[in-house]
XYZ file of C-alpha atoms in Angstrom:
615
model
C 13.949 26.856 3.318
C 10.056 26.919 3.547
C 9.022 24.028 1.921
C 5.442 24.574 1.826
C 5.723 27.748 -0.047
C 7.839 25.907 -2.500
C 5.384 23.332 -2.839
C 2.477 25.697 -3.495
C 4.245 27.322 -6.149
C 5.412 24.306 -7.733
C 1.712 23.489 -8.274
C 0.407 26.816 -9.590
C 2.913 26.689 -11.775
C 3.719 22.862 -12.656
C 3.057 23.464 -16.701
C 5.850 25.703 -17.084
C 8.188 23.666 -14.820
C 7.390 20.445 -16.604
C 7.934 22.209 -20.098
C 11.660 24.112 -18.763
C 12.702 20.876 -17.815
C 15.416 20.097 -20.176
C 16.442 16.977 -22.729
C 19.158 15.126 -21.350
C 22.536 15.380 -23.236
C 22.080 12.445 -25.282
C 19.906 14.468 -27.451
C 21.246 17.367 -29.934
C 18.844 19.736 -29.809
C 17.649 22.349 -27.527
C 20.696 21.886 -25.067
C 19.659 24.954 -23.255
C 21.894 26.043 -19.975
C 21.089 26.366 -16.415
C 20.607 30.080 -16.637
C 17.738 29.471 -18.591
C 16.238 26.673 -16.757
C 16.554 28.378 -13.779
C 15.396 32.019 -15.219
C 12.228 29.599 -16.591
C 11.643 27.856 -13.265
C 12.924 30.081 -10.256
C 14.420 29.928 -7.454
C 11.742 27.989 -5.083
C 10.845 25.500 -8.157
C 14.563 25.027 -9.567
C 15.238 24.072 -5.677
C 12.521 21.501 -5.105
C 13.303 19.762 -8.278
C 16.756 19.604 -7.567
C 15.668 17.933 -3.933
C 14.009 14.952 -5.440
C 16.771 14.116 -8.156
C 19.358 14.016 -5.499
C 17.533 12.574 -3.079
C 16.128 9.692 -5.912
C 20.068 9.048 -7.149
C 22.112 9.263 -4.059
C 19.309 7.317 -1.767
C 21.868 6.705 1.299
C 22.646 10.634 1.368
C 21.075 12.041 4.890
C 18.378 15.295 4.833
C 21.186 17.402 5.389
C 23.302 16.260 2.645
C 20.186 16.148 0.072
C 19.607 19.891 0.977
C 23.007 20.876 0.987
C 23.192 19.733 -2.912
C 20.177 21.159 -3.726
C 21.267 24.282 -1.868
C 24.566 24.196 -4.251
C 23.077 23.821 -7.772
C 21.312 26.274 -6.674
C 23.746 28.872 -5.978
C 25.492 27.852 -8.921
C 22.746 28.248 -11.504
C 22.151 31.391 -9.543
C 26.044 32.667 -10.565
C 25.430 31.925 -13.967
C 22.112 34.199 -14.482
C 24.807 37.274 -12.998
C 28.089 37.195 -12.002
C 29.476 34.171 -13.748
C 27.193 34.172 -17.182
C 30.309 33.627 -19.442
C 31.745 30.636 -17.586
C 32.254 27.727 -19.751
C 30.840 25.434 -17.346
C 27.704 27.107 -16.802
C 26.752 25.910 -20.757
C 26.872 22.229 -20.101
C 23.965 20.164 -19.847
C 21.934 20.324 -16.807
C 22.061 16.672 -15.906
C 25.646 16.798 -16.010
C 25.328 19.339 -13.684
C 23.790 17.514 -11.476
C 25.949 14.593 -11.681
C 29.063 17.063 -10.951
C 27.487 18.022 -7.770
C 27.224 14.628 -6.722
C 30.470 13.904 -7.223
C 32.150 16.608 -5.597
C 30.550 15.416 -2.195
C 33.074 13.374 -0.303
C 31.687 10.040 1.846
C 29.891 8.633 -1.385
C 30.198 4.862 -1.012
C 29.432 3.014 -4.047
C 29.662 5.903 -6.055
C 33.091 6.090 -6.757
C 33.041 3.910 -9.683
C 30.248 5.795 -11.549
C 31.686 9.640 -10.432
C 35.099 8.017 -12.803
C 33.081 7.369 -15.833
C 32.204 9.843 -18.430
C 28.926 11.118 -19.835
C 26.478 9.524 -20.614
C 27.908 5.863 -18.959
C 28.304 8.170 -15.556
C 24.701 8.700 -16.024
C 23.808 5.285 -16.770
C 25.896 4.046 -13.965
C 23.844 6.283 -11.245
C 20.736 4.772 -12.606
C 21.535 1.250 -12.797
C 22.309 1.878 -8.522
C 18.744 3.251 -7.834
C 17.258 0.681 -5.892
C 13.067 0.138 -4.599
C 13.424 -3.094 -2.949
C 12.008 -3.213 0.344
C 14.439 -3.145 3.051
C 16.718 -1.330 0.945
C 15.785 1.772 3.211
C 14.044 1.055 6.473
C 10.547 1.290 6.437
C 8.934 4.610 8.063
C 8.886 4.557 11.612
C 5.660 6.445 12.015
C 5.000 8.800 15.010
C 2.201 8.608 17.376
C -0.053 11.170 16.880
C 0.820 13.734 19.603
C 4.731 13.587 18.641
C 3.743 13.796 14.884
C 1.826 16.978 16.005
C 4.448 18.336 18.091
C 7.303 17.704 14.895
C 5.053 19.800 13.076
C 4.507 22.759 14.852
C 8.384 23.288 16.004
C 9.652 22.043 12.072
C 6.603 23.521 9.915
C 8.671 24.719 7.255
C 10.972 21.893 6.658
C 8.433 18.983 7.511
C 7.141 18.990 3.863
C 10.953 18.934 2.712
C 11.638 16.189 4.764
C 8.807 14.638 3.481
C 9.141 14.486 0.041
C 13.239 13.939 0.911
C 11.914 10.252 2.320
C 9.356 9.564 -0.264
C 11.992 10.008 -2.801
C 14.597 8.308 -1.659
C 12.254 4.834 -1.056
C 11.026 5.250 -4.254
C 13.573 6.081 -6.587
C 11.609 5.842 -9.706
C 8.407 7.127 -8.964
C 6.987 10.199 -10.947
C 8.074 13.551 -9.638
C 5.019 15.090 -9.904
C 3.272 12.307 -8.150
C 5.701 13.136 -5.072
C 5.189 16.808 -5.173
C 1.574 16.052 -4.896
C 1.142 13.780 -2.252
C 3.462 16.113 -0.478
C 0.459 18.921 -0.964
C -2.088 16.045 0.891
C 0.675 15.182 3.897
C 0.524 19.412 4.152
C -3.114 19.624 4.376
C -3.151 15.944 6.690
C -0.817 18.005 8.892
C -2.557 21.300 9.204
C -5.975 19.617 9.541
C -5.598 17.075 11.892
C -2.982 19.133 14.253
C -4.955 22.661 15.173
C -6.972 21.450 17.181
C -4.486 19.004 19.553
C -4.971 20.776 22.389
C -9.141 20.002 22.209
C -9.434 17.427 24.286
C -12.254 16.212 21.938
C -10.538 16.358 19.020
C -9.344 12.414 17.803
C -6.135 12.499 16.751
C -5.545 8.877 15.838
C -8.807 8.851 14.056
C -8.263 12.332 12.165
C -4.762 10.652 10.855
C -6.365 7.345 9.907
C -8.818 8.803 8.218
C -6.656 10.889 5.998
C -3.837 9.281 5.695
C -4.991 7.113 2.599
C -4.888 10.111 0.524
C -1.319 10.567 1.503
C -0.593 6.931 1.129
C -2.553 6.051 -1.649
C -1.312 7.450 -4.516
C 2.616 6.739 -3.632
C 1.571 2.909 -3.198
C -0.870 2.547 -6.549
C 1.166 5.159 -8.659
C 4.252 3.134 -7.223
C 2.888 -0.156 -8.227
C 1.719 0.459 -11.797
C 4.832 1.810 -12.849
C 6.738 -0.700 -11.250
C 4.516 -3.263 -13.086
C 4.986 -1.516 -16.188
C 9.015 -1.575 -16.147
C 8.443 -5.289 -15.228
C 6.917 -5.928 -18.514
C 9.074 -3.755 -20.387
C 12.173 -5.722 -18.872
C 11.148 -9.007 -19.230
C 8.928 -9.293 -22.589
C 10.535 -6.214 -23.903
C 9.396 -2.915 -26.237
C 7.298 -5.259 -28.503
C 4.911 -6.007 -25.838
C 4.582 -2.739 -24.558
C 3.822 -1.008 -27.421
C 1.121 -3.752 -28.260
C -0.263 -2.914 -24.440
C -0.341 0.398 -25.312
C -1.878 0.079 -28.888
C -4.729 -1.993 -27.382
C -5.236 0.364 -24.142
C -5.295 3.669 -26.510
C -7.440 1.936 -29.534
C -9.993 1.315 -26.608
C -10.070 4.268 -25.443
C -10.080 6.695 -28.117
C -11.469 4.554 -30.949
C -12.716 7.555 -33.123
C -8.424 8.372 -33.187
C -7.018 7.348 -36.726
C -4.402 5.062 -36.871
C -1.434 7.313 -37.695
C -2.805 9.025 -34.292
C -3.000 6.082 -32.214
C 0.184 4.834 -33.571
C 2.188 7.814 -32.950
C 0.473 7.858 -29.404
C 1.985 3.906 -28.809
C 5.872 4.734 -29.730
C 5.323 7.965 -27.800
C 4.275 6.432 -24.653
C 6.536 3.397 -25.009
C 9.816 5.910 -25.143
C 8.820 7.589 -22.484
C 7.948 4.464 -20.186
C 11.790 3.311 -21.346
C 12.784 6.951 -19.702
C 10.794 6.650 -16.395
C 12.167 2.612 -16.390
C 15.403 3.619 -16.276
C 14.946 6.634 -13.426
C 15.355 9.397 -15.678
C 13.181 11.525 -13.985
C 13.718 14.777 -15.682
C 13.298 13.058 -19.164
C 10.027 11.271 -18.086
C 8.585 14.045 -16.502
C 9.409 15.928 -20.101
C 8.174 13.280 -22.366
C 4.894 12.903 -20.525
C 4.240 16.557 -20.783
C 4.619 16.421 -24.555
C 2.337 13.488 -24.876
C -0.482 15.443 -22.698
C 0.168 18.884 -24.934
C -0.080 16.417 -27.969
C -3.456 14.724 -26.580
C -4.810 17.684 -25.306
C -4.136 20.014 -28.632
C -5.462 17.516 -30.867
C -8.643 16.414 -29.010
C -11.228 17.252 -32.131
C -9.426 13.825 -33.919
C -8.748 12.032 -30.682
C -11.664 12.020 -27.789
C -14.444 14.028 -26.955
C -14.341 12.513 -23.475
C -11.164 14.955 -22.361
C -11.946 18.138 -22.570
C -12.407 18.899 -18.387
C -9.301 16.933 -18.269
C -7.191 19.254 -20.518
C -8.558 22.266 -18.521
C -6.923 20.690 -15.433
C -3.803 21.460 -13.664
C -0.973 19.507 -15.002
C -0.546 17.322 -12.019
C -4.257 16.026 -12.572
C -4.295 15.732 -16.505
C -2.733 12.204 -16.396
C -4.870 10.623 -14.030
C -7.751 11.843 -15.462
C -7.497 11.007 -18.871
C -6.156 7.740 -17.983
C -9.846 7.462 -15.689
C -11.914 9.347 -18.244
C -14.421 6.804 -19.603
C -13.915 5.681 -23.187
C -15.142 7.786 -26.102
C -17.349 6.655 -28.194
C -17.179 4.098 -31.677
C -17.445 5.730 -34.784
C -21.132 5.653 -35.610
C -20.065 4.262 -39.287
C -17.709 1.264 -37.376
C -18.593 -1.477 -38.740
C -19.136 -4.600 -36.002
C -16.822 -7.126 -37.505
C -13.351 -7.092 -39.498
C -13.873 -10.041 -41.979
C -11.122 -8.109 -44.039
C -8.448 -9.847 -42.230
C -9.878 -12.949 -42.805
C -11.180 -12.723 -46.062
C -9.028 -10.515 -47.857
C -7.150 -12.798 -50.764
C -3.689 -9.903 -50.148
C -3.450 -11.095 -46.065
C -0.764 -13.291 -46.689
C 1.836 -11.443 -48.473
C 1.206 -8.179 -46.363
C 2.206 -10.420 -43.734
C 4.874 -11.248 -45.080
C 6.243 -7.659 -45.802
C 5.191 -5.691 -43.405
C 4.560 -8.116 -40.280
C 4.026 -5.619 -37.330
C 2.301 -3.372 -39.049
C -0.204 -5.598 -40.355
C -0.704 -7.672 -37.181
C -0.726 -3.539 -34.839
C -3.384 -2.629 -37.796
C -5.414 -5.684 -36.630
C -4.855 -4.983 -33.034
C -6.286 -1.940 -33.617
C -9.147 -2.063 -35.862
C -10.132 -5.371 -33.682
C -9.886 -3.567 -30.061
C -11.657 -0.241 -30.963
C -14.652 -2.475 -31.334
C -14.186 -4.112 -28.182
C -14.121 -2.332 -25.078
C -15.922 -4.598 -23.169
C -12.711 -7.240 -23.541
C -10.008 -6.878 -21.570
C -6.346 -5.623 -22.759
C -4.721 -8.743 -22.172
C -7.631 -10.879 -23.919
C -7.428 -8.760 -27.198
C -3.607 -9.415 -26.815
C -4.232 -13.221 -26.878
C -6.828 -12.834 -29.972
C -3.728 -10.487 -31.515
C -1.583 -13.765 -31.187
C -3.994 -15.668 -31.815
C -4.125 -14.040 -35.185
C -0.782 -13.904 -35.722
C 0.203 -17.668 -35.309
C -2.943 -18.692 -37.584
C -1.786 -16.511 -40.077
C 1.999 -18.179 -39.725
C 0.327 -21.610 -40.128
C -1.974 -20.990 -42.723
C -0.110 -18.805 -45.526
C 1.958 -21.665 -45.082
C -0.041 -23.921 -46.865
C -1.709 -23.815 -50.556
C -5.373 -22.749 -49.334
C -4.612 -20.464 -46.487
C -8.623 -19.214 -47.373
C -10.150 -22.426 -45.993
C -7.153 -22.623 -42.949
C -8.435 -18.875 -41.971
C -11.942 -19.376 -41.700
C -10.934 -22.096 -38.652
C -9.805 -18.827 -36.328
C -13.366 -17.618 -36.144
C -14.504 -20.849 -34.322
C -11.280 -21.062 -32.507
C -11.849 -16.790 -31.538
C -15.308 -17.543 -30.511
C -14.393 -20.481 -28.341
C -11.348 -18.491 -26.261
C -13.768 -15.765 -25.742
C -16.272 -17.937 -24.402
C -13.562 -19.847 -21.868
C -12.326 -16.305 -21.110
C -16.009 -15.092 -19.840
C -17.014 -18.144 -18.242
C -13.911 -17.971 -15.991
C -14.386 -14.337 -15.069
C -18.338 -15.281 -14.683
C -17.760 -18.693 -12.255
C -15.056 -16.567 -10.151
C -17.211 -13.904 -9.651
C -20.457 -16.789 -8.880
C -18.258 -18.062 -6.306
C -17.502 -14.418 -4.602
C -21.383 -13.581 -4.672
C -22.218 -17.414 -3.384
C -19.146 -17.032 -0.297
C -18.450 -13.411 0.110
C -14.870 -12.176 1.437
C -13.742 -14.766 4.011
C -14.920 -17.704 1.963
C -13.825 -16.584 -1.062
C -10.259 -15.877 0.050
C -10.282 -19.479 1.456
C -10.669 -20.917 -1.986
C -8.031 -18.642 -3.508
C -5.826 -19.447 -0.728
C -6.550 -23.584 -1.178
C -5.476 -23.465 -4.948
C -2.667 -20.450 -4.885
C -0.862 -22.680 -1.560
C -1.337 -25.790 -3.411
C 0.406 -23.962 -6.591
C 3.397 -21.869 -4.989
C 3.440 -23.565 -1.746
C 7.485 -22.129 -1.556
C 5.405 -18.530 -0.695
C 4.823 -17.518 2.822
C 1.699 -17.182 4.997
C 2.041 -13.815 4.927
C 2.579 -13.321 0.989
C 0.151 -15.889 -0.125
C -2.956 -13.883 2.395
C -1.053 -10.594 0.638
C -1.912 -12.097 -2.833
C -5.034 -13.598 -2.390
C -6.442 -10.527 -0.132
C -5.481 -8.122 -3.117
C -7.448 -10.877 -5.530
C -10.496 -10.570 -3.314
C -10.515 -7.148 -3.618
C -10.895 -7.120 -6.757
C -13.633 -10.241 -6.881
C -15.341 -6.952 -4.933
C -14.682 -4.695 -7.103
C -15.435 -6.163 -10.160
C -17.948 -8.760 -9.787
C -20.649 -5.961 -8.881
C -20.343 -4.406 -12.617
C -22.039 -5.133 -15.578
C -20.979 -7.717 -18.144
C -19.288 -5.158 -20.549
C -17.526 -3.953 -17.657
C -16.304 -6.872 -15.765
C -13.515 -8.180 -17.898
C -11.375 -5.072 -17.777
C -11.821 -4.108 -14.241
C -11.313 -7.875 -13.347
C -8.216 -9.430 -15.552
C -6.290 -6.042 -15.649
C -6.760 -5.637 -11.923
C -5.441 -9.034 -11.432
C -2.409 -8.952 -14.158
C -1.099 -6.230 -11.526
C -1.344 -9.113 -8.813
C 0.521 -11.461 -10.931
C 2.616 -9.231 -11.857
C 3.463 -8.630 -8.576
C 4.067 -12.261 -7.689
C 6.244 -12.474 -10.712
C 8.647 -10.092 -9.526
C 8.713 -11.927 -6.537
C 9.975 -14.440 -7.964
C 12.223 -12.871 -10.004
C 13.981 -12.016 -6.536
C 13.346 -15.088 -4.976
C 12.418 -17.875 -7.403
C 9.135 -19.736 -6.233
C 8.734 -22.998 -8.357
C 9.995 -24.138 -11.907
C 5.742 -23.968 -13.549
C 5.149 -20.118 -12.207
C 8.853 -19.402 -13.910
C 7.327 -20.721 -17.073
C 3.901 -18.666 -16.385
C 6.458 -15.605 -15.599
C 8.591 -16.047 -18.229
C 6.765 -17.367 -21.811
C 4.042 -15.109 -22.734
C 2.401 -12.004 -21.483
C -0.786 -12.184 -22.964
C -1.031 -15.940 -21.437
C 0.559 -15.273 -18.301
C -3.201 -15.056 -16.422
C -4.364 -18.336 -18.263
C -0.999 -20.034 -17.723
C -1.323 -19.255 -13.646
C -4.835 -20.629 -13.362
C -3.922 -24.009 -15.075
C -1.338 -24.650 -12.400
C -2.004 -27.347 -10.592
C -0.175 -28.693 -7.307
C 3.752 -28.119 -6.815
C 4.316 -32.049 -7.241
C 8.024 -31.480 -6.707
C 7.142 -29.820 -3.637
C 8.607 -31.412 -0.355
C 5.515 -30.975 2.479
C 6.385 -29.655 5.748
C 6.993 -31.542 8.535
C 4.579 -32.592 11.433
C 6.740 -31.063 14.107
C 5.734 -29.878 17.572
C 5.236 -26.058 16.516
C 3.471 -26.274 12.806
C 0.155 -26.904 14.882
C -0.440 -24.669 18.372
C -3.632 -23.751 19.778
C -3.822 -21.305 22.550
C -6.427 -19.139 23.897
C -5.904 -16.012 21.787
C -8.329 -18.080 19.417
C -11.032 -16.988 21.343
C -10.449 -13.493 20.651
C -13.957 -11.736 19.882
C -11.649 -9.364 17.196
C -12.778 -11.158 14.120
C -10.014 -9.925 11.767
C -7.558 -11.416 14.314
C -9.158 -14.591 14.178
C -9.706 -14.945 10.457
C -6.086 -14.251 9.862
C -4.976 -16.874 12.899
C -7.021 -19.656 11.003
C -6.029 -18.796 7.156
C -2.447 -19.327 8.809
C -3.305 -22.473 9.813
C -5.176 -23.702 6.805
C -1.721 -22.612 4.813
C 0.297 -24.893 7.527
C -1.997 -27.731 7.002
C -2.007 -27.381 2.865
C 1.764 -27.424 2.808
C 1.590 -30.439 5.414
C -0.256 -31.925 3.035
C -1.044 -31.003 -0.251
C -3.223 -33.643 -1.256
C -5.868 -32.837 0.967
C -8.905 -33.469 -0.496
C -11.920 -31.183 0.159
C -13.812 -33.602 2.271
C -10.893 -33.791 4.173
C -10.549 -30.088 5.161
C -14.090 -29.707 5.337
C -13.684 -32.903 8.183
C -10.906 -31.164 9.699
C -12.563 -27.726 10.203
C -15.869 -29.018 11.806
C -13.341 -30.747 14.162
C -11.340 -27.103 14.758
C -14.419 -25.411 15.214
C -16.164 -28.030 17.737
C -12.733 -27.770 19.743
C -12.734 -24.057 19.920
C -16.137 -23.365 21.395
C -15.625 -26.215 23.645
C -12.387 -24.535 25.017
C -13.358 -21.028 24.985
C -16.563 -21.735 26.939
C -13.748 -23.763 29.740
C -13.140 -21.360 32.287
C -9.024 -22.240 32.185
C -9.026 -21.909 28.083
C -5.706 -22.070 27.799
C -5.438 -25.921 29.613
C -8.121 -26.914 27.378
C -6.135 -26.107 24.170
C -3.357 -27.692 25.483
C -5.313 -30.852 26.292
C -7.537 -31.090 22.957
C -5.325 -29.567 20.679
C -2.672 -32.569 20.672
C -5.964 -34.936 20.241
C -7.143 -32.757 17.176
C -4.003 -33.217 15.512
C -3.661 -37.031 16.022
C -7.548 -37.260 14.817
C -6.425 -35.353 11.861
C -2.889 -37.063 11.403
C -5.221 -40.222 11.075
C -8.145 -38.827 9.102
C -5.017 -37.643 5.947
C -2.993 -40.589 6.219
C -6.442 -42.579 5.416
């Protein structure tokens, strides 16, 4: 099979693939049969999508097997355009189809249970098995360049297949289309950096570094977000999503009505419900109906998305999820006493509860697109519990007026958070700044490892230099959204692996608080410090290395050591403690045997230090 031609065509012609893909049988309409998905897609496109749904439910399933499948449904949905048009079987639904095909392979451990069920708990069965945990599948083993290079140009044709075969089957619920198109950069990564391997002048490490982040990129962000979406959706449930996605769309197309927007919310939410669960054929469906919708009606939803709409299918999402807002309603007025003041809030509230509290959400975060999504979802609770404790009472006008002062003053502690973090980054730069995050986060969750707790803070840093260069009515929703997908992160790390009882509360109560909840944590007092044991403190002469990446990373794993030694430490103790470190390094890297000096002064460091913390 050339893959590359398949994946060429796939892209030229992704709308109509996307729009033949078909509902799965738990709906009653439009229960078309494979003879008409596969006259709709052909051969080459029919094939490809077939590749990635095998290789996303049966992950353990070698290359061979994968194709083999594909190969069959193939065939099969061939027979049924000709020969074999009036056989029962080609009329059922294609994902049971699918599921058939599976189950008709023999050697399918862990399977056998779900291949005995019937539809749709066989289907719900395969899904509940997809698994994206790391180690579930071993990690790419990647190539040095000259092999990679030689793999190509003997496998050309099948590389790309093979390619999107792996990416699939380590990421089980990632977007089709997302896979398809990375496979199109790994193509052009391949083609570009490989001609010229026999030119002696030609870098081929440095052609695949540089390039490679376009391959990588998108599977590891695109990867992330949805994974951080499902999280959400799993643990606070539809609710919250939908009042995620209310804010997020009110923001971004505030001139949209609120029928529109509304619509847009239960739209989105269904579909991330689909993608959660790995239903890749319904996602891919459901998100093409929610572009055609969008793009159809843009005169009453943005003016800001009209390149976008004119864009290959692959690219619509991403950029109208990138395209800047559009803008207010030159008759929006700045404020929405009406909530407030209006003498009928109470018993809406009481009859139609979400609907009141989504129209506030709505009206309130169309004005706002400086704030970010999770702030307007604290105000939107904010709201709601004043409004449960004051039409409570007998004057719930006077008990109202209090949430403007309490609004204004959780706005103010909001900014001046975002505004002192980003004083701090500016003030220490990288290095520095990381330092801090990785005193307070180690002090916090010191049950994470050195290597997780530089992960987390490095990602935070990122975004301290990302965001903290923007302008006020920009930093908030670059800054706290960026980090909710660190946290979000470190909750589902927990989730696996449960850190401490306070980030389970942080994880687990609210997610609009979830942010303010981490940075209240203070130190782990039911924490048990490490041990002062021969190995916790070594000094050798690889800290003399002139690399200073290497270095950095050597001493932030020490700092971690010495935090979880003892958590207490105050700041004039560490400060004490690294003049001391860096005194005893330059001494012993100017020694002509280093490595006898760090054995000599090291020991004496940590006794100075010993005494200096037990003072």
């Amino acid at each position: 099979m050339n893959w590359r031609t398949v994946i060429y065509i796939i892209l030229l012609v992704s709308f109509t693939i996307v729009r033949a893909l078909p509902r799965s049988y738990r709906d009653t309409e439009e229960k078309n049969s494979i003879s008409q998905r596969f006259s709709q897609l052909q051969e080459n496109n029919f094939k490809a999508i077939a590749m990635i749904m095998f290789a996303q439910y049966v992950q353990g399933n070698t290359f061979g097997q994968v194709v083999k499948m594909a190969e069959a449904v193939t065939d099969f949905a061939k027979r049924c355009t000709d020969v074999d048009r009036d056989n029962p079987n080609c009329q059922k639904p294609l994902d049971r189809i699918f599921l058939n095909t599976i189950c008709q392979e023999d050697n399918l451990p862990g399977f056998t249970d779900c291949c005995a069920k019937k539809d749709p708990e066989r289907n719900d069965c395969f899904l509940s098995l997809k698994n994206s945990s790391k180690g579930f599948i071993s990690p790419f083993e990647r190539p040095n360049a000259e092999v990679a290079c030689k793999n190509y140009s003997e496998h050309r044709h099948s590389l790309p297949g093979y390619f999107i075969y792996e990416v699939s089957r380590r990421h089980p619920f990632l977007y089709a289309p997302t896979i398809l198109s990375v496979a199109i950069h790994y193509d052009e990564m391949m083609k570009d950096c490989c001609r010229s391997a026999e030119d002696s002048t030609h870098n081929l490490e440095e052609c695949f570094r540089r390039q490679a982040p376009k391959v990588v990129k998108p599977i590891r962000e695109d990867g992330l977000r949805q994974e951080h979406t499902c999280g959400i959706l799993k643990k606070f449930g539809e609710r919250t999503i939908k009042a995620l996605k209310l804010v997020q769309i009110s923001q971004k197309f505030p001139k949209a009505d609120f029928f529109t927007v509304t619509k847009l919310v239960s739209d989105i939410a269904n579909m991330h419900k689909d993608c959660c669960r790995g239903d890749m054929l319904e996602c891919m469906r459901d998100r093409e109906e929610i572009l055609h919708y969008v793009c159809t009606n843009q005169d009453i939803i943005s003016s800001k998305i009209k390149k976008c709409c004119e864009k290959p299918l692959l690219q619509r999402t991403e950029c109208i999820v990138n395209a800047e807002n559009d803008d207010k309603p030159a008759n929006l007025s700045p404020q929405v006493r009406e909530f407030i003041e209006d003498k009928g809030i109470c018993e809406r509230f009481a009859q139609e509860k979400d609907t009141h509290l989504a129209r506030f959400l709505y009206e309130y975060s169309r004005r706002h697109p400086e704030f970010s999504a999770q702030m307007l979802l604290r105000i939107g609770k904010g709201y709601e519990d004043l409004l449960d404790e004051c039409c409570k009472t007998g004057s719930p006008d006077n008990c109202c007026s209090r949430g403007e002062e309490e609004l204004k003053k959780h706005i103010y502690e909001t900014e001046s958070v975002m505004k002192t973090s980003c004083d701090i980054y500016k003030e220490k730069g990288d290095y520095y700044f990381q330092n801090e995050l990785l005193l307070s986060f180690t002090k916090k969750m010191p049950q994470l490892t050195s290597a997780e707790l530089i992960k987390f803070t490095k990602q935070m840093t990122t975004i301290g230099s990302k965001c903290c260069q923007l302008s006020q009515d920009k930093l908030l929703p670059c800054a706290e959204e960026n980090l909710d997908l660190v946290l979000g992160e470190i909750c589902r790390r927990h989730l696996t692996n449960p850190i401490n009882p306070a980030v389970c509360h942080c994880c687990s109560s609210s997610y609009a608080l979830r942010r303010p909840c981490m940075g209240k944590l203070e130190i782990d007092e039911n924490y048990v410090p490490l041990s002062l044991t021969p190995d916790l403190f070594t000094f050798h002469e690889d800290l003399c290395t002139t690399e200073e990446e290497k270095l950095q990373h050597k001493k932030q794993e020490m700092l971690i050591n010495l935090i979880k030694y003892k958590p207490q430490i105050t700041q004039e103790q560490l400060t004490s403690i690294t003049v001391a470190f860096t005194a005893m390094r330059e001494q012993c890297c100017k020694e002509e045997n280093r490595e006898a000096c760090f054995v000599k002064e090291g020991p004496e460091l940590i006794k100075r230090s010993e005494k200096l913390l037990s003072a």
